[in-house]
Coordinates of C-alpha atoms in Angstrom, one line a residue:
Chain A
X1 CA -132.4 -154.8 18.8
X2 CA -130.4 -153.2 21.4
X3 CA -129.1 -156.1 22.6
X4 CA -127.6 -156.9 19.3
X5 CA -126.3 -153.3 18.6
X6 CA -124.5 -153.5 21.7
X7 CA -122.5 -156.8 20.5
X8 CA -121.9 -155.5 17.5
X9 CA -120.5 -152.7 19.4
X10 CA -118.5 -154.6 22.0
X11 CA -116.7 -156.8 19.3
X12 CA -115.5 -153.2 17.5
X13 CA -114.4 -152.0 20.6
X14 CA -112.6 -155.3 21.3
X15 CA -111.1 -155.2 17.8
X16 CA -110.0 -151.2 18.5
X17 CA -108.5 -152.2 22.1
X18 CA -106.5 -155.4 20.4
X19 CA -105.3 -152.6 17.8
X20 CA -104.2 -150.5 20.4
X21 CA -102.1 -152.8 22.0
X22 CA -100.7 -154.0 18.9
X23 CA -100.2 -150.7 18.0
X24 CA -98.0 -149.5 20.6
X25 CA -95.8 -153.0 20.2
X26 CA -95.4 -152.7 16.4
X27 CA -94.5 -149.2 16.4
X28 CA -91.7 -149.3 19.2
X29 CA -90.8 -153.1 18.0
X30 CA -92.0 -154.4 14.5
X31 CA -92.1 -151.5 12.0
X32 CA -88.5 -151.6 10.9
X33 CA -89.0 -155.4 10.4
X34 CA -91.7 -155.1 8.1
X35 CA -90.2 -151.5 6.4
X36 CA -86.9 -150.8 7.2
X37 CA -87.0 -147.4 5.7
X38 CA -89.0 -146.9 9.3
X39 CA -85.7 -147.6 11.1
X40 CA -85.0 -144.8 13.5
X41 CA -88.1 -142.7 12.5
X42 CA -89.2 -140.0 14.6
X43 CA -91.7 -140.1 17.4
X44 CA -93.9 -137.7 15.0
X45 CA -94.2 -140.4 12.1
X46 CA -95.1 -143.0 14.6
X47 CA -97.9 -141.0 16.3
X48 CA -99.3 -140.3 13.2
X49 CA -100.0 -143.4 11.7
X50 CA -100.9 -145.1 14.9
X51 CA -104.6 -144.4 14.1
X52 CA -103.9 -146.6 11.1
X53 CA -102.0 -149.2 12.9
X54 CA -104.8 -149.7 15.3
X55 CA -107.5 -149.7 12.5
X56 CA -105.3 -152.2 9.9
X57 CA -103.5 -154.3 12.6
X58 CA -104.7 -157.7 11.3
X59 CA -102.7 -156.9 7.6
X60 CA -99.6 -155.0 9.5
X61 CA -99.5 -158.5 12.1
X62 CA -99.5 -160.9 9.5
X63 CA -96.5 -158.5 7.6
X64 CA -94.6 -158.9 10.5
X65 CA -95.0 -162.6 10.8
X66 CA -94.6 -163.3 7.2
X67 CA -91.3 -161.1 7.2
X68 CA -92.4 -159.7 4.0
X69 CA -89.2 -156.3 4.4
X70 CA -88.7 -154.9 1.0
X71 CA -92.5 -152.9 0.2
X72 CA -94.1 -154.1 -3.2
X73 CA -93.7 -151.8 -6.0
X74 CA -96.6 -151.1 -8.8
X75 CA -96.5 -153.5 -12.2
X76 CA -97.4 -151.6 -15.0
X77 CA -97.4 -152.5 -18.8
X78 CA -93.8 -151.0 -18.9
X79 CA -92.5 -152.9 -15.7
X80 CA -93.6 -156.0 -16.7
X81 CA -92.4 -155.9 -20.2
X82 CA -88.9 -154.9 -19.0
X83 CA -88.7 -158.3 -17.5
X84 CA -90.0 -156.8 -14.0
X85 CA -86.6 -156.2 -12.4
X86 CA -84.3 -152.7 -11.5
X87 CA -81.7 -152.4 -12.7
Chain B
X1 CA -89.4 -138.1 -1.7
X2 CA -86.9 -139.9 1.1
X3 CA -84.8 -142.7 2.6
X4 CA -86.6 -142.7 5.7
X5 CA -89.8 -141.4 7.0
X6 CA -90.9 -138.3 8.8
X7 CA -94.1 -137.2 10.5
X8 CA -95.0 -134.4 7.8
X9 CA -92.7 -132.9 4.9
X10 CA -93.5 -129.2 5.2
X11 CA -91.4 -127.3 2.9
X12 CA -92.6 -123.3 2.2
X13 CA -95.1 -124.6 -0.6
X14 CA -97.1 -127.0 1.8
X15 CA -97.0 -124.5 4.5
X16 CA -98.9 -121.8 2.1
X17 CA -101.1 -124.5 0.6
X18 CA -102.3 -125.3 4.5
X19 CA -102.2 -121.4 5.7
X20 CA -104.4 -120.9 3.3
X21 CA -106.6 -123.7 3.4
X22 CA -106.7 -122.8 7.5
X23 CA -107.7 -119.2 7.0
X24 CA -110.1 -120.3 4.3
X25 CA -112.1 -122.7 6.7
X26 CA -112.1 -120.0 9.7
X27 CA -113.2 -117.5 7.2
X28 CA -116.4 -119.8 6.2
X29 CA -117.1 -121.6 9.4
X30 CA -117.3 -117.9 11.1
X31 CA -119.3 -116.6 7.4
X32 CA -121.7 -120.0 7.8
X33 CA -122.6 -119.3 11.8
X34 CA -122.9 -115.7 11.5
X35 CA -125.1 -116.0 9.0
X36 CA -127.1 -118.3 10.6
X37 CA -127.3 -116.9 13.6
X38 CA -128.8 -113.6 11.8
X39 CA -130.9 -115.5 9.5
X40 CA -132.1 -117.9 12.1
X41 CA -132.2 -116.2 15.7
X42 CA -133.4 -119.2 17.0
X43 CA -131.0 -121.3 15.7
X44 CA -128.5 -122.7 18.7
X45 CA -124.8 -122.3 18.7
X46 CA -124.9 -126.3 18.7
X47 CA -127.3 -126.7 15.7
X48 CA -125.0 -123.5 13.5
X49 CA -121.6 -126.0 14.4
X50 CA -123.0 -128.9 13.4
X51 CA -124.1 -127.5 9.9
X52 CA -121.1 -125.7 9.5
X53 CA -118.7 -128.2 10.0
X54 CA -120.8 -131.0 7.9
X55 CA -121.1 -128.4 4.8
X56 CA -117.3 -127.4 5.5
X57 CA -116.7 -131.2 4.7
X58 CA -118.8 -131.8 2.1
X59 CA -117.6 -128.7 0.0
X60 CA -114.0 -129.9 1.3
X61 CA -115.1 -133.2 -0.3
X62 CA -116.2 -131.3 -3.6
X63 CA -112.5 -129.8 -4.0
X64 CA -110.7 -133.0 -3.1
X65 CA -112.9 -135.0 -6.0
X66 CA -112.7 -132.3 -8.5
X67 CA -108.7 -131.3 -7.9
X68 CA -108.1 -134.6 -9.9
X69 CA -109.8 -134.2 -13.3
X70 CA -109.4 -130.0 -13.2
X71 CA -105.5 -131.0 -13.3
X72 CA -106.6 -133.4 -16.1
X73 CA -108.0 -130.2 -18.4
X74 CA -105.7 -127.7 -17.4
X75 CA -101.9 -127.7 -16.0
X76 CA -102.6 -124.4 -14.1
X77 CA -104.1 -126.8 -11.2
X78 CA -101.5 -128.5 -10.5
X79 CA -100.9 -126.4 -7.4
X80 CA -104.2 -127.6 -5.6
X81 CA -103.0 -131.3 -6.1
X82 CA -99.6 -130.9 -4.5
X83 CA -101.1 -130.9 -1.4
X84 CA -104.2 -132.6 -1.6
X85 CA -103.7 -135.5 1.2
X86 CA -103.8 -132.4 4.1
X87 CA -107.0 -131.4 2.2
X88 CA -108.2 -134.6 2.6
X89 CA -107.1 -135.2 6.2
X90 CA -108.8 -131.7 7.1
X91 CA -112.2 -132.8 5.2
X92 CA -112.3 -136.0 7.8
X93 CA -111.4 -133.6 10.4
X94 CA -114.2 -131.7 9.7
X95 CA -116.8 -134.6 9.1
X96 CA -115.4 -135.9 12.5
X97 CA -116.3 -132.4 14.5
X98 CA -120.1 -132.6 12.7
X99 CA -120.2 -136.0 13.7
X100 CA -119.4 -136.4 17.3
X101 CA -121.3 -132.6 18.0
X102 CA -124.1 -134.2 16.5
X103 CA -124.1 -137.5 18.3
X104 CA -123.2 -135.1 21.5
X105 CA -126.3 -133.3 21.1
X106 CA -128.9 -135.9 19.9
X107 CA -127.8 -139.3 21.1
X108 CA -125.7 -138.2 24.4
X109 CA -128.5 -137.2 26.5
X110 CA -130.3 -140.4 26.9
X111 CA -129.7 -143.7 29.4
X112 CA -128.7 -145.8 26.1
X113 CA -124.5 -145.7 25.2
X114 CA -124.9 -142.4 22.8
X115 CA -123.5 -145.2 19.7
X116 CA -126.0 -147.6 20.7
X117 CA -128.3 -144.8 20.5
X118 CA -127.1 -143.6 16.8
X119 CA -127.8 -147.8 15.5
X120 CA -131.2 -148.4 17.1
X121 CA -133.1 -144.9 17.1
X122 CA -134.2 -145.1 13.9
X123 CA -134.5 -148.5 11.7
X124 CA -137.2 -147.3 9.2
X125 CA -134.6 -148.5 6.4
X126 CA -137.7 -148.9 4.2
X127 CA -139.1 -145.7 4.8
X128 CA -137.6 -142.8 2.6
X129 CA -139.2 -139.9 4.5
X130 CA -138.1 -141.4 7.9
X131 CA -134.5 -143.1 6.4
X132 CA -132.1 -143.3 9.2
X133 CA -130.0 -140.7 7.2
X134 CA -127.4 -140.8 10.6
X135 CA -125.8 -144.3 10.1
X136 CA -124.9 -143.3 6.1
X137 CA -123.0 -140.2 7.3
X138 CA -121.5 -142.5 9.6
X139 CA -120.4 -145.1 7.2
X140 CA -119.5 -142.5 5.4
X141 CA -116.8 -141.1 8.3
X142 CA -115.5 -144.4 8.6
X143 CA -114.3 -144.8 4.9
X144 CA -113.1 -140.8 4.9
X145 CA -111.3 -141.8 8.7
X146 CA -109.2 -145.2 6.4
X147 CA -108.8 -142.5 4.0
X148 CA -106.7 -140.1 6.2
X149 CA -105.2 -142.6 8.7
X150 CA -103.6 -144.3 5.7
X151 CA -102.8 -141.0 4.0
X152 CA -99.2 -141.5 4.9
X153 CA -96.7 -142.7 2.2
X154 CA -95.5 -145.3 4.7
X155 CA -98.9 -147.4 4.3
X156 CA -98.5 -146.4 0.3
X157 CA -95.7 -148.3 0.7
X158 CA -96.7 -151.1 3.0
X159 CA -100.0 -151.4 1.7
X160 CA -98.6 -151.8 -1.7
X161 CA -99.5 -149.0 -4.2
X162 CA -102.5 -151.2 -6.0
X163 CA -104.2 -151.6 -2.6
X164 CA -103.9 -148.2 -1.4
X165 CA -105.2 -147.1 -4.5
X166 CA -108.3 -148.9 -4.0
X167 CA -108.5 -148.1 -0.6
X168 CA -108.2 -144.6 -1.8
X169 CA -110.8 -145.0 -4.6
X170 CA -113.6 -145.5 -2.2
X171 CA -113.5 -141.8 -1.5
X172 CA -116.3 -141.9 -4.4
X173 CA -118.6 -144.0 -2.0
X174 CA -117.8 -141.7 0.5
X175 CA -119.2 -139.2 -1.1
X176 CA -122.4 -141.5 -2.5
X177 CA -123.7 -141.7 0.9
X178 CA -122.3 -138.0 1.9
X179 CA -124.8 -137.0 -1.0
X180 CA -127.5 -139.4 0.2
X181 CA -126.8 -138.3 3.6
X182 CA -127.8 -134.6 3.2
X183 CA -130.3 -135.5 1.0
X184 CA -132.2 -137.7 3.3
X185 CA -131.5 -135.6 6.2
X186 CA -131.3 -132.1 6.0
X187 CA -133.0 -130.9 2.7
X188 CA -135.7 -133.3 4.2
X189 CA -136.2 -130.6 6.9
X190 CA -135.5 -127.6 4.9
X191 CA -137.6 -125.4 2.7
X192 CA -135.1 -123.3 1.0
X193 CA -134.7 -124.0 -2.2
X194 CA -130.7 -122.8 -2.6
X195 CA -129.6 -126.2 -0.4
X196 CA -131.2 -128.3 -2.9
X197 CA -129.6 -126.1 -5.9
X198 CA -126.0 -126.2 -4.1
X199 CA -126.0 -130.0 -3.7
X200 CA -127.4 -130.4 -6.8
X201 CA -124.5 -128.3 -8.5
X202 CA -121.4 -129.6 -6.6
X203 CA -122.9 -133.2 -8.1
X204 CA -123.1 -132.1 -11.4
X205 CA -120.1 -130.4 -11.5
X206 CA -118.2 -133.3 -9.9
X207 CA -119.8 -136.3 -12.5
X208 CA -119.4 -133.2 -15.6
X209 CA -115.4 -132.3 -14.8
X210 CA -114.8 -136.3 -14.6
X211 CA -116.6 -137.0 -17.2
X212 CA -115.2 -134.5 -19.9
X213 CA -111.6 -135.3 -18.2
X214 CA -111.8 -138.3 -18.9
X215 CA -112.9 -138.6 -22.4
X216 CA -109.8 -136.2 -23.7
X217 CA -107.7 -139.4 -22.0
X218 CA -109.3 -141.6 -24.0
X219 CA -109.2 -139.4 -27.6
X220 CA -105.5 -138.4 -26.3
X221 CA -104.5 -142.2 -25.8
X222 CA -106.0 -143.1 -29.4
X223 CA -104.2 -140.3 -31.0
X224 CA -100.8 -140.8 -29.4
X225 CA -101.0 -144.7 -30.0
X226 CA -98.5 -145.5 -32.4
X227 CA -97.9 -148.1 -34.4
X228 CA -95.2 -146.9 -37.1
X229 CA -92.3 -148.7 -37.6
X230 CA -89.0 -147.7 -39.2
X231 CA -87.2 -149.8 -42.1
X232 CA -85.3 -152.1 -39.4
X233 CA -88.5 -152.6 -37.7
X234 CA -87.1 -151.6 -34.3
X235 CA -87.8 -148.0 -33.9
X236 CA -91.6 -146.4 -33.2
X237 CA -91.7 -142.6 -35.3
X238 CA -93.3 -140.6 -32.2
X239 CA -93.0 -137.1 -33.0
X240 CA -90.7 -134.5 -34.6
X241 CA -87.5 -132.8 -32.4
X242 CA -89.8 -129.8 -33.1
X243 CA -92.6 -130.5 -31.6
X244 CA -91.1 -130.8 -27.9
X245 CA -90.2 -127.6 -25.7
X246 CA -87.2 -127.5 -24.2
X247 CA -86.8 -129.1 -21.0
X248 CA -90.4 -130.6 -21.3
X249 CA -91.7 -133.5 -22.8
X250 CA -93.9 -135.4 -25.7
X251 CA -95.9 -137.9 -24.3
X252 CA -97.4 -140.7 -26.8
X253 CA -98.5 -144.5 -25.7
X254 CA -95.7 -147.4 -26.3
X255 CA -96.2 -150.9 -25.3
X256 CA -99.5 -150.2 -23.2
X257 CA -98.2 -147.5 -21.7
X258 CA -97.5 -143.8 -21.6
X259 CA -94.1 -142.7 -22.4
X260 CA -92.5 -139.5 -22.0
X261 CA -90.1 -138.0 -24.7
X262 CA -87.9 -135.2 -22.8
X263 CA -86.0 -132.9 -25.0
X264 CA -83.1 -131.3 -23.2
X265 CA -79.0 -129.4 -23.7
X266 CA -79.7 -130.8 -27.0
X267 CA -80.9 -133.8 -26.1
X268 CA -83.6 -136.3 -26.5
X269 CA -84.8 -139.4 -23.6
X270 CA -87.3 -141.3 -23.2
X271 CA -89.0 -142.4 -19.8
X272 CA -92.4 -144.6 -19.0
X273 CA -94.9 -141.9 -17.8
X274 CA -95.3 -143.6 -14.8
X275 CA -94.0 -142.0 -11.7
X276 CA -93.1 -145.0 -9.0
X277 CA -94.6 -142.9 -6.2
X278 CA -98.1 -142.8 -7.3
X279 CA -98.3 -143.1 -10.8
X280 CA -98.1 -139.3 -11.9
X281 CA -97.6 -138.3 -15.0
X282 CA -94.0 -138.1 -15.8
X283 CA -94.5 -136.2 -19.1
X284 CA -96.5 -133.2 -17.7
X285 CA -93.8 -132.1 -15.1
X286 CA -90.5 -131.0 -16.9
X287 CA -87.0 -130.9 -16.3
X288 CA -85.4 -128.9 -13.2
X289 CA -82.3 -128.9 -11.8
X290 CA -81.5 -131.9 -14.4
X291 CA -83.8 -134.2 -13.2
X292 CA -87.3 -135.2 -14.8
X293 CA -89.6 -133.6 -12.1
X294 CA -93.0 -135.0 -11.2
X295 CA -95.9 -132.5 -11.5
X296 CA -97.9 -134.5 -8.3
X297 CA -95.1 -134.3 -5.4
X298 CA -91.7 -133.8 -7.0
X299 CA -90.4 -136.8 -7.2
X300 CA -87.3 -136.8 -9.5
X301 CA -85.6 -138.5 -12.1
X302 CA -82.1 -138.3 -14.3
X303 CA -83.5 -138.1 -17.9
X304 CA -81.2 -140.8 -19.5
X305 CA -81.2 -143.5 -16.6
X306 CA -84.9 -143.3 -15.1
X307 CA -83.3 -143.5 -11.5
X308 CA -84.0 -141.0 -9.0
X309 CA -80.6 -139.1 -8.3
X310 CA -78.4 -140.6 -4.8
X311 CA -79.2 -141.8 -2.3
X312 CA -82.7 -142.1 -3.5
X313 CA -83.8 -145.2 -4.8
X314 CA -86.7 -144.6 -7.3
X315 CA -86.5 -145.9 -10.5
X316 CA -88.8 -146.0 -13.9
X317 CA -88.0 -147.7 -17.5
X318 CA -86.5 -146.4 -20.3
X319 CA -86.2 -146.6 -23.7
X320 CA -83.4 -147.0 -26.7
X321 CA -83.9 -143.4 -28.9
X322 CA -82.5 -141.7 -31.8
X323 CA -82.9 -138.7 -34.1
X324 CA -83.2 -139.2 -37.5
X325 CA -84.0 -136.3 -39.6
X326 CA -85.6 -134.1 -37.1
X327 CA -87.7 -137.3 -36.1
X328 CA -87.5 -138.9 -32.8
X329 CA -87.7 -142.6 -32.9
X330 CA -88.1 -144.6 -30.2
X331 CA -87.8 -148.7 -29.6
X332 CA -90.6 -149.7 -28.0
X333 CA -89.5 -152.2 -25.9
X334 CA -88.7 -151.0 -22.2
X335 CA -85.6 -151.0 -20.4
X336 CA -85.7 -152.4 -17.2
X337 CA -86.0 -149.5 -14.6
X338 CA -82.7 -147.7 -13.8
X339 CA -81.3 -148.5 -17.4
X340 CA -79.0 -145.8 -18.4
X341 CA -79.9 -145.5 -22.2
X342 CA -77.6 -142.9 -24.3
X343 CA -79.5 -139.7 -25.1
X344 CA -80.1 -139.3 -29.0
X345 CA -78.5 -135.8 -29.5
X346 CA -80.3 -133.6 -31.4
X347 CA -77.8 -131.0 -33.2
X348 CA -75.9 -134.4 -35.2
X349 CA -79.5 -135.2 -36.4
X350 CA -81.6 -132.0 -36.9
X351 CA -80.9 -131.8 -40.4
X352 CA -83.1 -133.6 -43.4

């Protein structure tokens, strides 16, 4: 029992330490790829969502390899029935 | 609403909201330990912070889940929902200080890693007196820790609203096992009957407010659901000129949707209800400074286009509208977002 709660515990903390690293790369690096709102945001923005960054890294990394830029935006009834696109 | 991000948009309103919400949780973490202390002499300082900060989240908890369906029943809310990601973030703050004191004082101590500790002291899953009540507070930190660390509109964004909504959503199985937590745990160990009252209340009250908010959705959608054509066949009769306030808004459902009808400077538009940011409701905010203003966070809108004013980038559909004898009609078929659409004026058309 112990044995397994510490593997289950290693592979989080593996997972935490990969995020960490990632984290620090895609925040000086990769955010303005995948948002370029992001470009030339302060140090304060990127601080706070590293926590996130570290705990979501698998969907940010494959965002940054996909080179999906422009973020989605919401479909709705309305959107949809205007044929989808801005104006 | 901006072009670029920032850590955290204080303006004077936000910096009130999280005064207060500050001096509030001093005021009931020093209330909760003082009391304790004189209620309970042989209570440690260790064992007061531990129950003060876990019943400082869960009533935290309480006001985040019933912010939502108070704004619902009554507009004067609104206030408390402005804010309501800090309260949020503070409530996993909170969670976070119970949590790692009481991991600290009762898994720490030991030769086994404190977290191995917290999975394999106790595995009487099948046991309801002896449930290891620990590991549901814990899964319930993890979901509130998602919550706050993707509070951020950047991961709004990123995430894509549907997801983050969902993501969002599972505050309500936060607070499943937050409820199952105490009630394994602590109310297992106490004797006082007001702890089983309290919870017993906030629950009600929480499943009650959503419950009655939620039905006057559903009779408001089947009342403003309209189906009545004019002679061409092209226009929707939604309401008389009279009906709306100036600079505020009618809002009926039009092609599966809300819409909002804004009368303004003599003026009628008509928007979808749907605010891009998070899907506020257009309708219930009301015009200022021109724009159609969101009553969630302000986002804004020019009345006869749906676009948020330069250089911001928003944009919702519209819909074609005239006045025809004090009657707003409305086609019913939206605009794509952005349209400009020719307010209907009023004054030409009040008459008959």
């Amino acid at each position: 029992m112990i044995t397994f709660a510490k593997w289950k515990l290693a592979i989080f903390g593996i997972y935490l330490v990969i995020g960490a690293v990632f984290a620090v790369v895609f925040l000086a690096i990769g955010i303005a790829r995948v948002d370029p709102a992001a470009k030339g945001s302060p140090i304060g923005f990127r601080l706070l969502i590293f926590p996130g960054v570290v705990a979501l890294w698998p969907y940010l990394l494959s965002r940054w390899i996909g080179g999906e830029h422009a973020p989605r935006t919401e479909r709705n009834s309305h959107r949809d029935g205007s044929g989808g696109a801005d104006q | 609403m901006s072009l670029t991000y920032g850590a955290i948009g204080w303006n004077r309103q936000k910096k009130i909201y999280d005064l207060v919400l500050a001096c509030g949780i001093v005021l009931y973490l020093s209330l909760f330990i003082g009391l304790g202390a004189w209620l309970n002499p042989g209570a440690t300082v260790e064992t007061l912070l531990i129950r003060g900060f876990g019943t400082c989240a869960l009533l935290l908890l309480h006001i985040v889940l019933i912010i939502g369906p108070l704004c619902r029943i009554d507009a004067r809310f609104l206030p408390l929902l402005y804010n309501r990601r800090h309260l949020g973030v503070t409530t996993f703050i909170m969670g976070l200080a119970h949590a790692g004191l009481a991991i600290f004082q009762f898994h720490a101590l030991g030769d086994l890693n404190p977290f191995v500790s917290l999975l394999v002291s106790n595995t009487r899953f099948f046991s309801l007196p002896d449930f290891p009540f620990q590991q549901l507070g814990f899964g319930a930190l993890v979901i509130l820790f998602l919550m706050a660390s993707t509070s951020h509109d950047f991961w709004l964004a990123n995430l894509s609203a549907p997801v983050w909504k969902r993501l969002h959503m599972s505050v309500y199985a936060a607070y499943a096992l937050l409820i199952a937590h105490v009630t394994l745990g602590v109310l297992q160990a106490e004797t006082n009957p007001l702890l089983a009252a309290a919870l017993g209340a906030g629950l009600a009250s929480v499943i009650s407010l959503h419950l009655v908010s939620g039905s006057r959705e559903v009779r408001a959608d089947s009342h403003s659901s309209l189906s009545s054509f004019d002679g061409a066949g092209e226009f929707v009769d939604v309401c008389s000129v009279d009906e709306i306030a100036e600079k505020r808004a009618r809002i009926v459902t039009l092609a599966g949707e809300r819409v909002a009808v804004f009368k303004y400077d003599g003026k009628i538009s008509v928007l979808s209800n749907v605010c891009q940011h998070q899907n506020g409701p257009l309708g219930e905010g009301r015009i200022v400074d021109g724009c159609v203003t969101c009553p969630w966070h302000g986002f804004q809108y020019l009345p006869d286009s749906g676009a948020s004013p330069p250089p911001f980038i928003e944009r919702v559909p519209t819909f074609r509208v005239k006045v025809d004898g004090g009657r707003v009609l409305v086609n019913p078929r939206p605009l794509p977002p952005g349209t400009r659409v020719e307010p209907a004026r009023i004054d030409a058309n009040a008459s008959g």
